[in-house]
PDB file of C-alpha atoms and ligand atoms in Angstrom:
ATOM      1  CA  UNK A 136     -17.117   4.352  10.964  1.00  0.00           C
ATOM      2  CA  UNK A 137     -13.456   3.454  10.400  1.00  0.00           C
ATOM      3  CA  UNK A 138     -13.297   1.807  13.820  1.00  0.00           C
ATOM      4  CA  UNK A 139     -16.405  -0.252  13.093  1.00  0.00           C
ATOM      5  CA  UNK A 140     -14.965  -1.467   9.786  1.00  0.00           C
ATOM      6  CA  UNK A 141     -11.628  -2.334  11.384  1.00  0.00           C
ATOM      7  CA  UNK A 142     -13.331  -4.220  14.201  1.00  0.00           C
ATOM      8  CA  UNK A 143     -15.377  -6.170  11.689  1.00  0.00           C
ATOM      9  CA  UNK A 144     -12.260  -7.069   9.683  1.00  0.00           C
ATOM     10  CA  UNK A 145     -10.467  -8.261  12.822  1.00  0.00           C
ATOM     11  CA  UNK A 146     -13.499 -10.282  13.881  1.00  0.00           C
ATOM     12  CA  UNK A 147     -13.682 -11.982  10.485  1.00  0.00           C
ATOM     13  CA  UNK A 148      -9.957 -12.731  10.511  1.00  0.00           C
ATOM     14  CA  UNK A 149     -10.302 -14.276  13.957  1.00  0.00           C
ATOM     15  CA  UNK A 150     -13.210 -16.481  12.908  1.00  0.00           C
ATOM     16  CA  UNK A 151     -11.374 -18.037  10.010  1.00  0.00           C
ATOM     17  CA  UNK A 152      -8.472 -19.091  12.214  1.00  0.00           C
ATOM     18  CA  UNK A 153      -6.181 -19.797   9.292  1.00  0.00           C
ATOM     19  CA  UNK A 154      -2.551 -18.791   9.047  1.00  0.00           C
ATOM     20  CA  UNK A 155      -2.099 -15.571   7.102  1.00  0.00           C
ATOM     21  CA  UNK A 156      -1.889 -16.129   3.369  1.00  0.00           C
ATOM     22  CA  UNK A 157      -0.810 -12.589   2.530  1.00  0.00           C
ATOM     23  CA  UNK A 158       2.699 -11.333   3.092  1.00  0.00           C
ATOM     24  CA  UNK A 159       3.681  -7.726   2.426  1.00  0.00           C
ATOM     25  CA  UNK A 160       7.406  -7.049   2.016  1.00  0.00           C
ATOM     26  CA  UNK A 161      10.048  -4.816   0.442  1.00  0.00           C
ATOM     27  CA  UNK A 162       8.188  -1.577   1.136  1.00  0.00           C
ATOM     28  CA  UNK A 163      10.097   1.478  -0.021  1.00  0.00           C
ATOM     29  CA  UNK A 164       9.717   5.124  -0.939  1.00  0.00           C
ATOM     30  CA  UNK A 165      11.996   7.701  -2.461  1.00  0.00           C
ATOM     31  CA  UNK A 166      13.269  10.554  -0.307  1.00  0.00           C
ATOM     32  CA  UNK A 167      11.363  13.775  -0.881  1.00  0.00           C
ATOM     33  CA  UNK A 168      12.855  16.930  -2.367  1.00  0.00           C
ATOM     34  CA  UNK A 169      12.656  20.224  -0.419  1.00  0.00           C
ATOM     35  CA  UNK A 170       9.086  21.542  -0.484  1.00  0.00           C
ATOM     36  CA  UNK A 171       7.655  18.238  -1.736  1.00  0.00           C
ATOM     37  CA  UNK A 172       4.701  17.095   0.381  1.00  0.00           C
ATOM     38  CA  UNK A 173       3.720  14.005  -1.656  1.00  0.00           C
ATOM     39  CA  UNK A 174       5.459  10.650  -1.956  1.00  0.00           C
ATOM     40  CA  UNK A 175       4.791   7.258  -3.538  1.00  0.00           C
ATOM     41  CA  UNK A 176       5.235   3.991  -1.636  1.00  0.00           C
ATOM     42  CA  UNK A 177       6.018   0.735  -3.436  1.00  0.00           C
ATOM     43  CA  UNK A 178       5.722  -2.782  -2.062  1.00  0.00           C
ATOM     44  CA  UNK A 179       5.567  -6.486  -2.907  1.00  0.00           C
ATOM     45  CA  UNK A 180       2.474  -8.483  -1.932  1.00  0.00           C
ATOM     46  CA  UNK A 181       2.753 -12.288  -1.985  1.00  0.00           C
ATOM     47  CA  UNK A 182      -0.355 -14.430  -1.602  1.00  0.00           C
ATOM     48  CA  UNK A 183      -0.123 -18.127  -0.716  1.00  0.00           C
ATOM     49  CA  UNK A 184      -3.884 -18.419  -0.248  1.00  0.00           C
ATOM     50  CA  UNK A 185      -7.094 -17.725  -2.137  1.00  0.00           C
ATOM     51  CA  UNK A 186      -7.927 -14.595  -4.094  1.00  0.00           C
ATOM     52  CA  UNK A 187      -8.058 -11.401  -2.054  1.00  0.00           C
ATOM     53  CA  UNK A 188      -8.226  -7.654  -2.623  1.00  0.00           C
ATOM     54  CA  UNK A 189      -6.210  -4.763  -1.296  1.00  0.00           C
ATOM     55  CA  UNK A 190      -9.000  -2.416  -0.240  1.00  0.00           C
ATOM     56  CA  UNK A 191      -7.303   0.290   1.798  1.00  0.00           C
ATOM     57  CA  UNK A 192      -4.084   1.836   3.051  1.00  0.00           C
ATOM     58  CA  UNK A 193      -3.250   4.182   5.899  1.00  0.00           C
ATOM     59  CA  UNK A 194      -0.174   5.798   7.415  1.00  0.00           C
ATOM     60  CA  UNK A 195       0.763   8.165  10.200  1.00  0.00           C
ATOM     61  CA  UNK A 196       3.147   9.861   7.737  1.00  0.00           C
ATOM     62  CA  UNK A 197       0.313  11.416   5.709  1.00  0.00           C
ATOM     63  CA  UNK A 198      -2.989  10.751   3.973  1.00  0.00           C
ATOM     64  CA  UNK A 199      -2.660   7.492   2.024  1.00  0.00           C
ATOM     65  CA  UNK A 200      -4.614   6.405  -1.050  1.00  0.00           C
ATOM     66  CA  UNK A 201      -4.238   3.764  -3.741  1.00  0.00           C
ATOM     67  CA  UNK A 202      -3.086   5.313  -6.999  1.00  0.00           C
ATOM     68  CA  UNK A 203      -2.612   4.042 -10.525  1.00  0.00           C
ATOM     69  CA  UNK A 204      -0.161   5.631 -12.956  1.00  0.00           C
ATOM     70  CA  UNK A 205      -1.280   5.870 -16.544  1.00  0.00           C
ATOM     71  CA  UNK A 206       0.522   7.034 -19.617  1.00  0.00           C
ATOM     72  CA  UNK A 207      -1.977   8.476 -22.070  1.00  0.00           C
ATOM     73  CA  UNK A 208      -0.783  10.368 -25.153  1.00  0.00           C
ATOM     74  CA  UNK A 209       2.687  10.759 -23.707  1.00  0.00           C
ATOM     75  CA  UNK A 210       1.361  12.439 -20.579  1.00  0.00           C
ATOM     76  CA  UNK A 211       1.833  10.677 -17.241  1.00  0.00           C
ATOM     77  CA  UNK A 212      -1.281  10.828 -15.076  1.00  0.00           C
ATOM     78  CA  UNK A 213      -2.356   9.244 -11.840  1.00  0.00           C
ATOM     79  CA  UNK A 214      -5.840   8.286 -10.781  1.00  0.00           C
ATOM     80  CA  UNK A 215      -7.266   6.971  -7.556  1.00  0.00           C
ATOM     81  CA  UNK A 216      -8.365   3.343  -7.457  1.00  0.00           C
ATOM     82  CA  UNK A 217     -10.655   1.881  -4.810  1.00  0.00           C
ATOM     83  CA  UNK A 218      -9.012  -1.544  -4.710  1.00  0.00           C
ATOM     84  CA  UNK A 219      -6.400  -3.801  -6.287  1.00  0.00           C
ATOM     85  CA  UNK A 220      -7.014  -7.510  -6.919  1.00  0.00           C
ATOM     86  CA  UNK A 221      -4.544  -9.961  -5.334  1.00  0.00           C
ATOM     87  CA  UNK A 222      -4.839 -13.207  -7.317  1.00  0.00           C
ATOM     88  CA  UNK A 223      -4.848 -16.617  -5.614  1.00  0.00           C
ATOM     89  CA  UNK A 224      -1.287 -17.854  -5.212  1.00  0.00           C
ATOM     90  CA  UNK A 225      -0.122 -14.686  -6.914  1.00  0.00           C
ATOM     91  CA  UNK A 226       2.369 -11.958  -6.393  1.00  0.00           C
ATOM     92  CA  UNK A 227       1.610  -8.284  -6.947  1.00  0.00           C
ATOM     93  CA  UNK A 228       4.470  -5.803  -7.156  1.00  0.00           C
ATOM     94  CA  UNK A 229       3.581  -2.157  -6.715  1.00  0.00           C
ATOM     95  CA  UNK A 230       6.323  -0.387  -8.646  1.00  0.00           C
ATOM     96  CA  UNK A 231       7.047   2.944 -10.346  1.00  0.00           C
ATOM     97  CA  UNK A 232       4.833   3.405 -13.406  1.00  0.00           C
ATOM     98  CA  UNK A 233       2.013   1.262 -12.019  1.00  0.00           C
ATOM     99  CA  UNK A 234      -0.105   0.965  -8.916  1.00  0.00           C
ATOM    100  CA  UNK A 235       1.361   2.638  -5.834  1.00  0.00           C
ATOM    101  CA  UNK A 236       0.414   4.111  -2.486  1.00  0.00           C
ATOM    102  CA  UNK A 237       0.210   7.893  -2.720  1.00  0.00           C
ATOM    103  CA  UNK A 238       1.001   9.792   0.444  1.00  0.00           C
ATOM    104  CA  UNK A 239      -0.168  13.395   0.505  1.00  0.00           C
ATOM    105  CA  UNK A 240       0.217  16.097   3.112  1.00  0.00           C
ATOM    106  CA  UNK A 241       3.404  14.624   4.576  1.00  0.00           C
ATOM    107  CA  UNK A 242       3.924  15.875   8.125  1.00  0.00           C
ATOM    108  CA  UNK A 243       7.685  15.934   7.626  1.00  0.00           C
ATOM    109  CA  UNK A 244      10.059  15.291   4.710  1.00  0.00           C
ATOM    110  CA  UNK A 245      11.108  11.715   3.926  1.00  0.00           C
ATOM    111  CA  UNK A 246      14.868  11.567   4.512  1.00  0.00           C
ATOM    112  CA  UNK A 247      17.180   8.839   3.226  1.00  0.00           C
ATOM    113  CA  UNK A 248      17.564   6.138   5.862  1.00  0.00           C
ATOM    114  CA  UNK A 249      14.344   7.006   7.680  1.00  0.00           C
ATOM    115  CA  UNK A 250      11.426   4.590   7.906  1.00  0.00           C
ATOM    116  CA  UNK A 251       7.749   4.771   8.748  1.00  0.00           C
ATOM    117  CA  UNK A 252       4.806   2.351   9.006  1.00  0.00           C
ATOM    118  CA  UNK A 253       2.052   1.857   6.437  1.00  0.00           C
ATOM    119  CA  UNK A 254      -0.945  -0.387   7.067  1.00  0.00           C
ATOM    120  CA  UNK A 255      -2.445  -2.335   4.181  1.00  0.00           C
ATOM    121  CA  UNK A 256      -6.006  -3.582   4.556  1.00  0.00           C
ATOM    122  CA  UNK A 257      -7.093  -6.707   2.680  1.00  0.00           C
ATOM    123  CA  UNK A 258     -10.726  -7.694   2.226  1.00  0.00           C
ATOM    124  CA  UNK A 259     -10.163 -11.240   3.518  1.00  0.00           C
ATOM    125  CA  UNK A 260      -6.727 -11.365   5.130  1.00  0.00           C
ATOM    126  CA  UNK A 261      -7.284  -8.216   7.198  1.00  0.00           C
ATOM    127  CA  UNK A 262      -4.638  -5.606   8.029  1.00  0.00           C
ATOM    128  CA  UNK A 263      -0.875  -5.897   7.560  1.00  0.00           C
ATOM    129  CA  UNK A 264       1.471  -3.201   8.818  1.00  0.00           C
ATOM    130  CA  UNK A 265       4.907  -2.933   7.247  1.00  0.00           C
ATOM    131  CA  UNK A 266       7.851  -0.584   7.658  1.00  0.00           C
ATOM    132  CA  UNK A 267       8.655   1.529   4.607  1.00  0.00           C
ATOM    133  CA  UNK A 268      12.352   2.216   3.974  1.00  0.00           C
ATOM    134  CA  UNK A 269      13.226   5.615   2.517  1.00  0.00           C
ATOM    135  CA  UNK A 270      15.894   5.406  -0.194  1.00  0.00           C
ATOM    136  CA  UNK A 271      17.777   8.013  -2.186  1.00  0.00           C
ATOM    137  CA  UNK A 272      15.983   9.543  -5.170  1.00  0.00           C
ATOM    138  CA  UNK A 273      18.104   7.633  -7.687  1.00  0.00           C
ATOM    139  CA  UNK A 274      18.613   4.452  -5.672  1.00  0.00           C
ATOM    140  CA  UNK A 275      15.963   2.322  -7.375  1.00  0.00           C
TER     141      UNK A 275
HETATM  142 CU1   CU B 252       0.234   8.745  -7.245  1.00  0.00          CU
END
C-alpha cells in the first residue's frame, strides 16, 4: 500500500513538471539521554508555491509520526496529527512546544554530531528527504 501511494505521488509530481515550491531546511533533533528511545525532530518548511499539506513523515532511525504539543491545565501533552497545512507562500517552523516529528523505537541513541535522514511527504509537492543534525540537549 505504501509503495502504491509513493508511486502515485511521484507520478503526480512528474506530471506537473514545475520546479519544487517546497523547501525543507534546518532539520535538527536533540541528543537522546541513556535509555531514551524517543526523540523529536524540528524543521523549517518554506513554500514559494501554492498551498500544500505535510501529510506524512518517515525515517530509518525509528517510527516517525506527526505530533502536536499542547499545554492544557499546566500539563504538557502530545497528540498525533494526520497532517499540517503549509500555506501558500508561507513558512512553517516546527519547533519545541508546537508541531514536531516524533520518532519512537529508535534503533540506536542519537549522539551529538550524528545525523540521519527523514523524509517528509507533501500532498502536492511530493517527498523531500533532509538530513537531521543531532545537537546537544541544551544547544537550542
Ligand atoms: Cu511528540
